[in-house]
Short mmCIF file of C-alpha atoms in Angstrom, two decimals:
data_model
loop_
_atom_site.label_atom_id
_atom_site.label_comp_id
_atom_site.label_asym_id
_atom_site.label_seq_id
_atom_site.Cartn_x
_atom_site.Cartn_y
_atom_site.Cartn_z
CA MET I 1 14.58 -14.73 10.91
CA THR I 2 17.88 -14.72 9.00
CA ALA I 3 18.82 -14.59 5.36
CA ASP I 4 18.77 -18.40 5.30
CA ASP I 5 15.07 -18.37 6.20
CA ARG I 6 13.94 -16.56 3.05
CA THR I 7 11.25 -18.45 1.26
CA ALA I 8 9.68 -18.66 -2.15
CA LEU I 9 7.50 -15.78 -3.28
CA CYS I 10 4.46 -15.79 -5.56
CA VAL I 11 3.21 -12.36 -6.68
CA LEU I 12 -0.31 -12.20 -8.10
CA GLY I 13 -0.39 -9.10 -10.27
CA THR I 14 2.77 -7.68 -11.81
CA GLY I 15 1.79 -4.08 -12.44
CA LEU I 16 3.65 -1.15 -10.93
CA ILE I 17 3.57 -2.32 -7.29
CA GLY I 18 3.54 -6.09 -7.74
CA GLY I 19 6.13 -6.00 -10.50
CA SER I 20 8.40 -3.67 -8.57
CA LEU I 21 8.03 -5.96 -5.55
CA LEU I 22 9.00 -9.00 -7.63
CA ARG I 23 12.03 -7.14 -8.95
CA ALA I 24 13.13 -5.90 -5.53
CA ALA I 25 12.59 -9.21 -3.74
CA THR I 26 14.42 -11.33 -6.29
CA ALA I 27 17.30 -8.84 -6.27
CA ALA I 28 17.44 -9.34 -2.49
CA GLY I 29 17.67 -13.12 -2.83
CA TRP I 30 14.08 -14.33 -2.79
CA TYR I 31 13.07 -17.03 -5.27
CA GLY I 32 10.08 -15.42 -6.94
CA TRP I 33 7.61 -15.82 -9.76
CA GLY I 34 4.42 -14.05 -10.69
CA TYR I 35 1.03 -14.13 -12.35
CA ASN I 36 -0.57 -11.52 -14.57
CA ARG I 37 -3.81 -11.83 -16.51
CA SER I 38 -2.56 -9.55 -19.31
CA ALA I 39 -0.69 -11.32 -22.08
CA PRO I 40 1.29 -8.17 -22.99
CA GLY I 41 2.18 -7.73 -19.32
CA VAL I 42 3.39 -11.33 -19.11
CA ALA I 43 5.42 -10.92 -22.29
CA ALA I 44 7.02 -7.71 -21.01
CA ALA I 45 8.01 -9.34 -17.73
CA ARG I 46 9.44 -12.37 -19.48
CA THR I 47 11.40 -10.16 -21.85
CA SER I 48 12.91 -8.57 -18.74
CA GLY I 49 13.95 -12.03 -17.56
CA PHE I 50 11.28 -12.65 -14.92
CA ASP I 51 9.25 -15.80 -14.37
CA VAL I 52 5.67 -14.61 -14.94
CA THR I 53 2.71 -16.60 -16.25
CA ASP I 54 -0.90 -15.99 -17.20
CA ASP I 55 -1.88 -19.39 -15.77
CA LEU I 56 -3.17 -18.66 -12.25
CA PRO I 57 -3.70 -22.29 -11.13
CA GLU I 58 -0.16 -23.11 -12.25
CA ALA I 59 1.34 -20.20 -10.31
CA LEU I 60 -0.60 -21.16 -7.18
CA SER I 61 0.20 -24.86 -7.47
CA ARG I 62 3.87 -23.90 -7.48
CA ALA I 63 3.25 -21.75 -4.42
CA ALA I 64 1.62 -24.64 -2.58
CA ALA I 65 4.49 -26.98 -3.44
CA ALA I 66 7.14 -24.49 -2.34
CA ASP I 67 5.32 -23.16 0.76
CA ALA I 68 5.62 -19.73 -0.85
CA LEU I 69 4.51 -16.44 0.59
CA ILE I 70 1.71 -15.27 -1.71
CA VAL I 71 1.33 -11.55 -2.37
CA VAL I 72 -2.00 -10.31 -3.73
CA ALA I 73 -1.04 -7.28 -5.83
CA VAL I 74 -4.23 -6.47 -7.72
CA PRO I 75 -6.74 -3.61 -7.25
CA MET I 76 -9.48 -4.15 -4.71
CA PRO I 77 -12.16 -5.12 -7.29
CA ALA I 78 -9.99 -8.07 -8.36
CA VAL I 79 -9.13 -9.30 -4.86
CA SER I 80 -12.01 -11.76 -4.44
CA PRO I 81 -11.20 -13.79 -7.58
CA MET I 82 -7.59 -14.06 -6.40
CA LEU I 83 -8.66 -15.26 -2.95
CA ASP I 84 -11.08 -17.74 -4.49
CA ALA I 85 -8.24 -19.25 -6.52
CA ILE I 86 -5.90 -19.26 -3.51
CA ALA I 87 -8.52 -21.06 -1.41
CA GLU I 88 -8.75 -23.72 -4.11
CA HIS I 89 -5.09 -24.18 -5.06
CA ALA I 90 -2.92 -22.95 -2.16
CA PRO I 91 -5.03 -22.63 1.01
CA ASP I 92 -2.16 -23.39 3.39
CA CYS I 93 0.27 -20.78 2.06
CA ARG I 94 1.08 -17.68 4.04
CA LEU I 95 -0.60 -14.67 2.52
CA THR I 96 -0.21 -10.91 2.32
CA ASP I 97 -1.29 -8.13 -0.02
CA VAL I 98 -0.29 -4.66 -1.17
CA VAL I 99 -3.79 -3.23 -1.65
CA SER I 100 -4.37 0.39 -0.63
CA VAL I 101 -7.05 -0.48 1.94
CA LYS I 102 -6.79 -3.08 4.66
CA ALA I 103 -10.14 -3.66 6.38
CA PRO I 104 -12.01 -4.65 3.18
CA VAL I 105 -9.20 -7.03 2.20
CA ALA I 106 -9.16 -8.59 5.66
CA ALA I 107 -12.93 -9.08 5.50
CA ALA I 108 -12.60 -10.80 2.11
CA VAL I 109 -9.79 -13.01 3.44
CA ARG I 110 -12.07 -14.11 6.27
CA ARG I 111 -14.87 -14.94 3.85
CA TYR I 112 -12.57 -17.40 2.10
CA GLY I 113 -11.30 -18.91 5.36
CA LEU I 114 -7.70 -17.76 4.81
CA GLU I 115 -7.28 -15.49 7.82
CA ALA I 116 -5.08 -17.81 9.93
CA ARG I 117 -2.01 -17.16 7.76
CA TYR I 118 -2.81 -13.67 6.48
CA VAL I 119 -1.05 -10.43 7.37
CA GLY I 120 -2.03 -7.30 5.47
CA GLY I 121 0.52 -5.04 3.88
CA HIS I 122 0.63 -1.72 2.04
CA PRO I 123 3.82 -0.10 0.75
CA MET I 124 3.41 3.68 0.65
CA ALA I 125 5.08 4.14 -2.70
CA GLY I 126 4.07 4.56 -6.30
CA THR I 127 3.98 6.78 -9.34
CA ALA I 128 1.31 7.97 -11.74
CA GLU I 129 2.46 5.29 -14.21
CA SER I 130 1.19 1.72 -14.36
CA GLY I 131 2.06 -1.65 -15.84
CA TRP I 132 5.25 -3.68 -15.99
CA GLN I 133 7.02 -0.98 -17.98
CA ALA I 134 6.76 1.32 -14.94
CA THR I 135 8.27 -1.15 -12.45
CA ASP I 136 11.36 -0.19 -10.49
CA PRO I 137 13.28 -2.36 -7.99
CA GLU I 138 14.14 0.82 -6.06
CA LEU I 139 10.52 1.96 -5.74
CA PHE I 140 10.30 1.00 -2.06
CA ARG I 141 13.68 2.33 -0.94
CA ASN I 142 13.16 4.04 2.46
CA ALA I 143 9.38 3.92 2.00
CA ALA I 144 6.96 3.16 4.82
CA TRP I 145 5.37 -0.28 4.39
CA ALA I 146 2.32 -0.86 6.58
CA VAL I 147 2.28 -4.36 8.08
CA GLY I 148 -0.80 -5.58 9.93
CA VAL I 149 -0.78 -6.25 13.68
CA ASP I 150 -4.48 -6.97 14.16
CA PRO I 151 -5.56 -9.22 17.02
CA GLY I 152 -4.84 -12.86 16.23
CA THR I 153 -1.95 -12.11 13.86
CA ASP I 154 0.27 -15.16 13.32
CA PRO I 155 3.84 -14.28 14.39
CA GLU I 156 5.53 -16.42 11.73
CA THR I 157 3.51 -14.86 8.92
CA TRP I 158 4.10 -11.39 10.35
CA THR I 159 7.84 -12.03 10.46
CA ARG I 160 7.90 -13.28 6.90
CA VAL I 161 5.91 -10.32 5.58
CA THR I 162 8.05 -7.87 7.52
CA ARG I 163 11.20 -9.51 6.19
CA LEU I 164 9.85 -9.04 2.65
CA ALA I 165 9.23 -5.33 3.28
CA LEU I 166 12.72 -4.84 4.73
CA ASP I 167 14.39 -6.77 1.92
CA CYS I 168 12.63 -4.54 -0.60
CA GLY I 169 14.30 -1.55 1.06
CA ALA I 170 11.35 -0.26 3.08
CA VAL I 171 10.75 0.18 6.79
CA ALA I 172 7.79 -1.64 8.32
CA VAL I 173 5.07 0.33 10.11
CA PRO I 174 2.94 -1.85 12.41
CA VAL I 175 -0.71 -0.87 12.17
CA ILE I 176 -4.15 -2.37 12.61
CA ALA I 177 -6.44 -2.39 9.58
CA SER I 178 -9.07 0.14 10.64
CA GLU I 179 -6.48 2.70 11.77
CA HIS I 180 -4.54 2.24 8.55
CA ASP I 181 -7.62 2.96 6.46
CA ARG I 182 -8.46 6.13 8.38
CA ALA I 183 -4.88 7.33 8.06
CA VAL I 184 -4.50 6.70 4.33
CA ALA I 185 -7.82 8.42 3.66
CA ARG I 186 -6.05 11.59 4.84
CA ILE I 187 -2.63 11.26 3.28
CA SER I 188 -3.27 9.22 0.14
CA HIS I 189 -6.90 9.06 -0.93
CA LEU I 190 -7.85 12.68 -0.21
CA PRO I 191 -4.83 13.93 -2.19
CA HIS I 192 -6.08 11.94 -5.18
CA VAL I 193 -9.49 13.64 -4.95
CA LEU I 194 -7.98 17.10 -4.50
CA ALA I 195 -5.58 16.56 -7.40
CA GLU I 196 -8.47 15.67 -9.70
CA ALA I 197 -10.41 18.76 -8.62
CA LEU I 198 -7.37 21.00 -9.05
CA ALA I 199 -6.68 19.60 -12.52
CA VAL I 200 -10.28 20.30 -13.53
CA ALA I 201 -10.10 23.87 -12.16
CA GLY I 202 -6.91 24.54 -14.09
CA ALA I 203 -8.26 23.13 -17.34
CA ARG I 204 -11.37 25.28 -17.03
CA GLY I 205 -9.10 28.31 -17.28
CA GLY I 206 -8.31 27.37 -20.87
CA ASP I 207 -5.05 27.48 -22.74
CA LEU I 208 -3.87 30.66 -21.02
CA ALA I 209 -4.17 29.16 -17.53
CA LEU I 210 -2.50 25.91 -18.56
CA GLY I 211 0.23 27.83 -20.39
CA LEU I 212 1.03 29.78 -17.23
CA ALA I 213 0.88 26.75 -14.93
CA ALA I 214 4.14 25.93 -13.17
CA GLY I 215 5.41 24.03 -10.13
CA SER I 216 2.52 24.35 -7.70
CA PHE I 217 -0.02 23.22 -10.30
CA ARG I 218 2.25 20.46 -11.60
CA ASP I 219 2.99 19.07 -8.13
CA GLY I 220 -0.57 19.45 -6.91
CA THR I 221 -2.00 17.54 -9.89
CA ARG I 222 0.71 14.87 -10.27
CA VAL I 223 -1.43 11.95 -9.13
CA ALA I 224 -4.27 13.06 -11.42
CA GLY I 225 -2.11 11.50 -14.11
CA THR I 226 -3.00 8.09 -12.69
CA ALA I 227 -5.46 6.03 -14.74
CA PRO I 228 -9.02 6.96 -13.62
CA ASP I 229 -10.09 3.35 -13.04
CA LEU I 230 -7.08 2.82 -10.77
CA VAL I 231 -7.87 5.95 -8.76
CA ARG I 232 -11.42 4.69 -8.27
CA ALA I 233 -10.11 1.27 -7.21
CA ILE I 234 -7.85 2.98 -4.66
CA CYS I 235 -10.36 5.43 -3.19
CA GLU I 236 -13.83 3.94 -3.44
CA PRO I 237 -13.26 0.90 -1.18
CA ASN I 238 -12.34 3.34 1.60
CA SER I 239 -15.41 5.51 1.09
CA ASP I 240 -16.46 5.83 4.75
CA ALA I 241 -13.09 7.14 5.91
CA LEU I 242 -12.69 9.27 2.79
CA LEU I 243 -16.12 10.85 3.23
CA ALA I 244 -15.26 11.82 6.80
CA VAL I 245 -12.03 13.57 5.82
CA LEU I 246 -13.69 15.16 2.77
CA ASP I 247 -16.25 16.69 5.13
CA GLU I 248 -13.41 18.07 7.28
CA THR I 249 -11.71 19.51 4.23
CA LEU I 250 -14.88 21.05 2.83
CA THR I 251 -15.45 22.72 6.20
CA ALA I 252 -11.93 24.16 6.14
CA LEU I 253 -12.39 25.41 2.58
CA THR I 254 -15.78 26.91 3.40
CA GLU I 255 -14.32 28.74 6.38
CA ALA I 256 -11.47 30.01 4.19
CA ARG I 257 -13.94 31.19 1.57
CA GLU I 258 -15.99 33.03 4.18
CA SER I 259 -12.86 34.69 5.57
CA LEU I 260 -11.70 35.69 2.10
CA SER I 261 -15.13 37.10 1.27
CA ALA I 262 -15.58 39.01 4.52
CA ASP I 263 -12.04 40.12 5.35
CA THR I 264 -10.08 39.49 2.14
CA SER I 265 -7.94 37.16 4.24
CA LEU I 266 -6.70 33.57 4.11
CA ALA I 267 -4.63 33.99 7.26
CA ASP I 268 -6.15 31.18 9.30
CA LEU I 269 -5.88 28.54 6.58
CA THR I 270 -2.38 29.50 5.45
CA ALA I 271 -1.05 29.59 9.01
CA ALA I 272 -2.59 26.23 9.88
CA GLY I 273 -1.39 24.67 6.64
CA HIS I 274 2.15 25.99 7.09
CA THR I 275 2.31 24.60 10.62
CA ALA I 276 0.98 21.24 9.49
CA ARG I 277 3.53 21.02 6.68
CA GLN I 278 6.37 21.84 9.07
CA ARG I 279 5.17 19.07 11.38
CA TYR I 280 5.31 16.64 8.46
CA GLU I 281 8.79 17.74 7.44
CA SER I 282 10.14 17.48 11.00
CA ALA I 283 8.57 14.11 11.78
CA GLU I 284 11.19 11.49 12.59
CA ARG I 285 10.94 7.74 12.46
CA TRP I 286 12.35 5.80 15.36
CA ALA I 287 13.34 2.17 15.37
CA ILE I 288 11.28 -0.36 17.27
CA THR I 289 13.52 -2.83 19.09
CA ASP I 290 13.25 -5.59 21.67
CA ILE I 291 9.82 -6.85 20.62
CA GLU I 292 9.81 -10.57 19.92
CA PRO I 293 7.02 -11.80 17.61
CA GLY I 294 4.93 -14.31 19.51
CA ALA I 295 6.02 -13.15 22.97
CA GLU I 296 3.39 -12.08 25.47
CA GLY I 297 1.84 -8.77 24.51
CA TRP I 298 3.88 -8.41 21.31
CA LEU I 299 0.98 -7.26 19.15
CA GLU I 300 -0.18 -4.63 21.63
CA LYS I 301 3.37 -3.30 21.95
CA LEU I 302 3.73 -3.06 18.18
CA GLN I 303 0.35 -1.36 17.85
CA GLU I 304 1.32 1.32 20.34
CA ALA I 305 4.76 1.77 18.81
CA GLY I 306 3.30 2.18 15.34
CA ARG I 307 0.83 4.83 16.54
CA ALA I 308 3.73 6.74 18.07
CA GLY I 309 5.79 6.80 14.86
CA GLY I 310 7.87 3.70 15.42
CA VAL I 311 9.08 1.55 12.52
CA VAL I 312 10.73 -1.84 12.24
CA THR I 313 14.09 -1.52 10.52
CA ALA I 314 15.58 -4.94 11.30
CA LEU I 315 14.60 -8.38 12.50
#
């Protein structure tokens, strides 16, 4: 796929992620427009010079006419209404999403008969802010953007979705839906839960504790600044995977508590945590090359490469 193959883009939901995507993609040369149900959100986007409407059938009719790539950029609870409208107004368009879980979205896509041209996506980027006013065309710069490689993935749709991720400044991480959801439970959804718990613990210390709080408390509670309903929409659809990693974490904390009580020591937890952090800091991405979408075994090769830390940096 070359620059001449870029297509039209229809973004459904122009909050932080969808709006930033629309900004980044149009800056990279895509012809894009969007939909948002919020009149103030639409007005803000239009004031910024972007083509955004609150008329969903109109946005999707344009997508059908232009053979646009449709991006579902709403929280999980709002996905089904979007897919229902897509099935009615633009069923033949290629489709992706930027929702924080993949298996539930894929299941919903199948229910509406849209799976043939769907490839899931999830840019690992964001802030605690929300709405159009928080959008940033540089939000995805050097970020990891999960792109689905589940069995049956259409190579043309995969290429188009990957091109979108790359043009927004990200690198594409090939991953199947179930493995994605187990991974993000550990590195995205659990941190949200721990941040909420840490914020509550700090607040229970009263004004003195909050007055003394500095970097470790600030950094550890940053995502607790996210709107509660949005946190729930991110975490609750991935409850099975999140429960499993919560159990692991509670076991680790219980063991640390027992060690602190018996030996006045946190040695095991601090040593393990330090080692784990160093592994994260030293992890290196490597570029996946010489895999042709649609060639024999291409999905399996991408799946294995993604598990091993490989990313797509160019097409």
